[in-house]
Amino acid sequence: MTVRVFVTGGTFDKEYDELTGTLHFEETHLPEMLRRGRCMLDVQVEVLMMIDSLEMKESHRARVVEACRDAAESRLVITHGTDTMVETAQVLSAALLDKTIVLTGAMVPYAFGSSDGLFNLGSALSFVQTLPAGVYIAMNGRYFTADNVEKNRNVGVFEERG
Amino acid sequence: MTVRVFVTGGTFDKEYDELTGTLHFEETHLPEMLRRGRCMLDVQVEVLMMIDSLEMKESHRARVVEACRDAAESRLVITHGTDTMVETAQVLSAALLDKTIVLTGAMVPYAFGSSDGLFNLGSALSFVQTLPAGVYIAMNGRYFTADNVEKNRNVGVFEERG
Amino acid sequence: MTVRVFVTGGTFDKEYDELTGTLHFEETHLPEMLRRGRCMLDVQVEVLMMIDSLEMKESHRARVVEACRDAAESRLVITHGTDTMVETAQVLSAALLDKTIVLTGAMVPYAFGSSDGLFNLGSALSFVQTLPAGVYIAMNGRYFTADNVEKNRNVGVFEERG
Amino acid sequence: MTVRVFVTGGTFDKEYDELTGTLHFEETHLPEMLRRGRCMLDVQVEVLMMIDSLEMKESHRARVVEACRDAAESRLVITHGTDTMVETAQVLSAALLDKTIVLTGAMVPYAFGSSDGLFNLGSALSFVQTLPAGVYIAMNGRYFTADNVEKNRNVGVFEERG
């Protein structure tokens, strides 16, 4: 089984820029994270963009849908900023691709010591192997279907729609 | 859904004892790891023992089977040393418990910076939610059924039986 | 010998706020860092403020001078943002306090895995024990007198004035 | 000013060997640590041996003395296991080299997240720049002269001789 991971950026891949004191993107950490997890699953990593999801426009999400459609693989993971992850999930759901697509991200950059990134990656890569075709979000150790999930911005976790 | 995690020790939970220069066990890191993963799944952590799996005897594995049988939950994760994880999986399989049981561990202690522990925990907690009743090992981003897995000790990864 | 560490904030103590995606201050990490270094020197930690040094006004620096003057100790370390560390060092130098005062900071927050914070703290605490009365900056493994140091903003290191 | 760092191993540089579950030596972490500290001091790193100091024999310590004597630099740091660091310091002291020599080590391997290694390295590199010719141990944020130091094995810290 091959899984393709599409990287779109988000907090997951942010880095601290010591010259400006701000957070920015450099290379994705996905390969390093897969090595750390000693992942023996056949994973193809493809960077689509490196963007904060608050800056995503319709064209960005369309690019994600197109990439998912064109991929040879039927099991896909997408790393994504958590702020508009639900929106991208819904756009993908509407595309009715006959694939298992799992979006995940992180509340704290992987570059930080206290990141949830590695936990979420392990989670998403596992859900994508067992869930039936459909679009899901994997966060906080759980999975949600694209039509029944929202980000609780007060607490910073994902939940079913209230 | 509630998942119970039974802790048995293994490399997963080893710590460096600075006074003796050796590795030993103190408190389990499971609660800290679940917090780091911002896990919102209802997880009950129960420590059965803190032991290197090379030191497990029949009585230890029987204790694990008993705990799995008595648990109210039908979805269980067991953290375990990787050296004899397959043996415990086989003993559990023979017990024919009608539950989804996923064993996992780590090649490098969580206390180390380069540990696979958090990745494996996220992985196991996800597989346990979606796999049907049976006994599995979750390592290296994959899952294996108890009757078809072995640890490749040369490379330090889990594979199907050759 | 007792050393007092005055905390003023700076990148040294910044944290990632996962709800807003920005960097901010919470509690100082100094006590935790001293524990990690297994520091047996008698160190008193006192938080004066938690501020990015770009936001320091004359009144902030005056507060720092006052605290140094009033301290019972004659050996003082000040953790400070690197952007205006030289300015505070010069204001302290002009105060002609008969004490050994060493300012230090970090280019990457201690909360990040790749921080120089712990290295700089060990460095500053050592210089403060051996240098004669005067005001110094300890960064990049070196020490500089307050009248002969500047931050090279292109490279992000401290150097003698060119 | 150039400082030469002689590496002899010790807990400082130990690594976890995931295939055997034991601690062992691979490459020294010194260059990586100097990069993390953004050290701009001119430091030459030379590996003399990679050994647990409990396994040092007279010939090993003689090798260290010889290297210190032959070095072009007059300011030297030696990374060393903490168990017999005092012995090596005393052998060096007896050699009456007219140099500033500072020994340091770590109670927890640098490879672990909770290591004192980086703190001690910053400390030693600072003491070596300011202390007069002599042999010293830099541990726990303090410095000790070779003739007045011992390791308190109950607590795992260095102190003056009681």
Tab-separated table of C-alpha atoms in Angstrom, chain B residues 2-162:
chain	number	residue	atom	x	y	z
B	2	THR	CA	-13.281	4.850	25.616
B	3	VAL	CA	-9.911	3.276	25.022
B	4	ARG	CA	-7.918	1.738	27.864
B	5	VAL	CA	-4.133	1.830	27.591
B	6	PHE	CA	-2.316	-0.837	29.562
B	7	VAL	CA	1.298	0.096	30.274
B	8	THR	CA	3.843	-2.695	30.658
B	9	GLY	CA	7.044	-0.656	30.286
B	10	GLY	CA	9.559	-1.500	27.590
B	11	THR	CA	11.921	0.919	25.911
B	12	PHE	CA	8.895	3.211	25.474
B	13	ASP	CA	9.066	4.266	29.121
B	14	LYS	CA	12.752	3.854	29.977
B	15	GLU	CA	14.612	6.719	31.638
B	16	TYR	CA	18.283	7.550	32.061
B	17	ASP	CA	19.395	7.178	35.683
B	18	GLU	CA	22.129	9.743	36.061
B	19	LEU	CA	23.479	8.372	39.315
B	20	THR	CA	24.163	4.885	37.902
B	21	GLY	CA	24.455	5.692	34.195
B	22	THR	CA	21.905	3.017	33.321
B	23	LEU	CA	18.367	2.921	31.936
B	24	HIS	CA	15.528	2.232	34.328
B	25	PHE	CA	11.841	2.859	34.897
B	26	GLU	CA	10.193	5.607	36.884
B	27	GLU	CA	6.638	6.854	36.236
B	28	THR	CA	5.064	6.134	32.885
B	29	HIS	CA	5.159	8.972	30.348
B	30	LEU	CA	1.760	8.043	28.913
B	31	PRO	CA	-0.227	10.905	30.506
B	32	GLU	CA	2.393	13.445	29.388
B	33	MET	CA	2.364	12.026	25.846
B	34	LEU	CA	-1.439	12.174	25.651
B	35	ARG	CA	-1.277	15.816	26.743
B	36	ARG	CA	1.386	16.559	24.156
B	37	GLY	CA	-0.791	14.990	21.457
B	38	ARG	CA	-3.706	17.049	22.804
B	39	CYS	CA	-5.635	13.790	22.803
B	40	MET	CA	-9.367	14.350	23.234
B	41	LEU	CA	-10.225	10.665	22.940
B	42	ASP	CA	-11.388	9.259	26.255
B	43	VAL	CA	-8.301	7.317	27.314
B	44	GLN	CA	-7.856	5.441	30.585
B	45	VAL	CA	-4.222	4.693	31.443
B	46	GLU	CA	-3.504	1.726	33.674
B	47	VAL	CA	-0.007	0.578	34.608
B	48	LEU	CA	0.184	-3.216	34.829
B	49	MET	CA	3.967	-3.431	35.241
B	50	MET	CA	7.145	-1.583	34.244
B	51	ILE	CA	9.411	-4.198	32.796
B	52	ASP	CA	11.838	-4.816	29.952
B	53	SER	CA	10.027	-7.355	27.779
B	54	LEU	CA	13.108	-9.577	27.746
B	55	GLU	CA	12.378	-10.185	31.418
B	56	MET	CA	8.742	-11.142	30.939
B	57	LYS	CA	7.754	-14.599	32.083
B	58	GLU	CA	4.595	-16.563	31.398
B	59	SER	CA	3.039	-15.044	34.512
B	60	HIS	CA	3.562	-11.526	33.193
B	61	ARG	CA	1.852	-12.276	29.924
B	62	ALA	CA	-0.961	-14.061	31.776
B	63	ARG	CA	-1.420	-10.897	33.830
B	64	VAL	CA	-1.764	-8.919	30.590
B	65	VAL	CA	-4.364	-11.348	29.210
B	66	GLU	CA	-6.308	-11.206	32.475
B	67	ALA	CA	-6.311	-7.419	32.481
B	68	CYS	CA	-7.547	-7.312	28.897
B	69	ARG	CA	-10.289	-9.806	29.676
B	70	ASP	CA	-11.463	-7.940	32.786
B	71	ALA	CA	-11.410	-4.485	31.219
B	72	ALA	CA	-14.812	-2.892	30.670
B	73	GLU	CA	-13.520	-1.480	27.370
B	74	SER	CA	-13.490	-3.419	24.130
B	75	ARG	CA	-10.742	-1.315	22.573
B	76	LEU	CA	-7.357	-1.671	24.228
B	77	VAL	CA	-3.829	-0.463	23.542
B	78	ILE	CA	-0.849	-2.083	25.254
B	79	THR	CA	2.547	-0.381	25.448
B	80	HIS	CA	5.199	-3.084	25.500
B	81	GLY	CA	8.877	-3.732	24.959
B	82	THR	CA	9.551	-4.580	21.320
B	83	ASP	CA	11.739	-7.604	22.001
B	84	THR	CA	8.933	-9.978	22.970
B	85	MET	CA	5.911	-8.007	21.773
B	86	VAL	CA	5.092	-10.712	19.234
B	87	GLU	CA	4.979	-13.363	21.949
B	88	THR	CA	2.531	-11.396	24.066
B	89	ALA	CA	0.442	-10.710	20.961
B	90	GLN	CA	0.249	-14.434	20.245
B	91	VAL	CA	-0.737	-15.284	23.825
B	92	LEU	CA	-3.484	-12.646	23.609
B	93	SER	CA	-4.628	-13.970	20.268
B	94	ALA	CA	-5.006	-17.470	21.705
B	95	ALA	CA	-7.191	-16.057	24.480
B	96	LEU	CA	-9.874	-15.322	21.866
B	97	LEU	CA	-11.052	-12.138	23.572
B	98	ASP	CA	-13.700	-10.416	21.483
B	99	LYS	CA	-11.880	-7.085	21.608
B	100	THR	CA	-9.653	-4.901	19.428
B	101	ILE	CA	-6.238	-5.037	21.041
B	102	VAL	CA	-3.265	-3.117	19.620
B	103	LEU	CA	0.249	-3.507	20.999
B	104	THR	CA	2.852	-0.833	20.384
B	105	GLY	CA	6.216	0.256	21.729
B	106	ALA	CA	9.263	2.277	20.793
B	107	MET	CA	12.764	1.636	19.504
B	108	VAL	CA	14.051	4.712	21.381
B	109	PRO	CA	12.842	5.823	24.836
B	110	TYR	CA	10.330	8.675	24.802
B	111	ALA	CA	12.683	10.483	27.209
B	112	PHE	CA	15.132	10.840	24.311
B	113	GLY	CA	14.739	13.576	21.755
B	114	SER	CA	14.684	11.250	18.783
B	115	SER	CA	11.978	8.841	19.980
B	116	ASP	CA	9.393	7.146	17.780
B	117	GLY	CA	7.166	6.801	20.851
B	118	LEU	CA	4.784	9.663	20.177
B	119	PHE	CA	4.334	8.625	16.539
B	120	ASN	CA	3.593	5.030	17.564
B	121	LEU	CA	1.147	6.089	20.259
B	122	GLY	CA	-0.808	8.236	17.788
B	123	SER	CA	-0.744	5.343	15.377
B	124	ALA	CA	-1.923	2.716	17.880
B	125	LEU	CA	-4.702	4.894	19.280
B	126	SER	CA	-5.992	5.376	15.731
B	127	PHE	CA	-5.804	1.744	14.650
B	128	VAL	CA	-7.604	0.658	17.819
B	129	GLN	CA	-10.584	2.833	16.886
B	130	THR	CA	-11.010	1.420	13.392
B	131	LEU	CA	-9.774	-2.185	13.321
B	132	PRO	CA	-12.206	-5.043	13.944
B	133	ALA	CA	-11.870	-7.313	16.984
B	134	GLY	CA	-8.500	-9.067	16.958
B	135	VAL	CA	-4.935	-8.674	18.188
B	136	TYR	CA	-2.539	-6.413	16.304
B	137	ILE	CA	0.896	-4.850	16.530
B	138	ALA	CA	1.244	-1.220	15.458
B	139	MET	CA	4.866	-0.274	14.700
B	140	ASN	CA	6.658	1.616	11.965
B	141	GLY	CA	3.453	3.296	10.802
B	142	ARG	CA	1.847	-0.034	9.938
B	143	TYR	CA	-0.323	-2.658	11.606
B	144	PHE	CA	0.168	-6.398	11.647
B	145	THR	CA	-2.072	-9.236	12.788
B	146	ALA	CA	-0.653	-11.242	15.667
B	147	ASP	CA	-0.259	-14.378	13.573
B	148	ASN	CA	1.759	-12.686	10.859
B	149	VAL	CA	4.434	-10.492	12.376
B	150	GLU	CA	7.992	-10.695	13.557
B	151	LYS	CA	10.664	-8.270	14.698
B	152	ASN	CA	13.591	-8.007	12.313
B	153	ARG	CA	16.347	-7.660	14.874
B	154	ASN	CA	19.034	-6.773	12.357
B	155	VAL	CA	17.269	-3.638	11.235
B	156	GLY	CA	15.052	-3.017	14.253
B	157	VAL	CA	11.685	-2.950	12.450
B	158	PHE	CA	8.571	-5.096	12.399
B	159	GLU	CA	7.572	-7.033	9.279
B	160	GLU	CA	5.244	-9.780	8.149
B	161	ARG	CA	6.720	-13.200	8.682
B	162	GLY	CA	9.095	-13.934	5.826
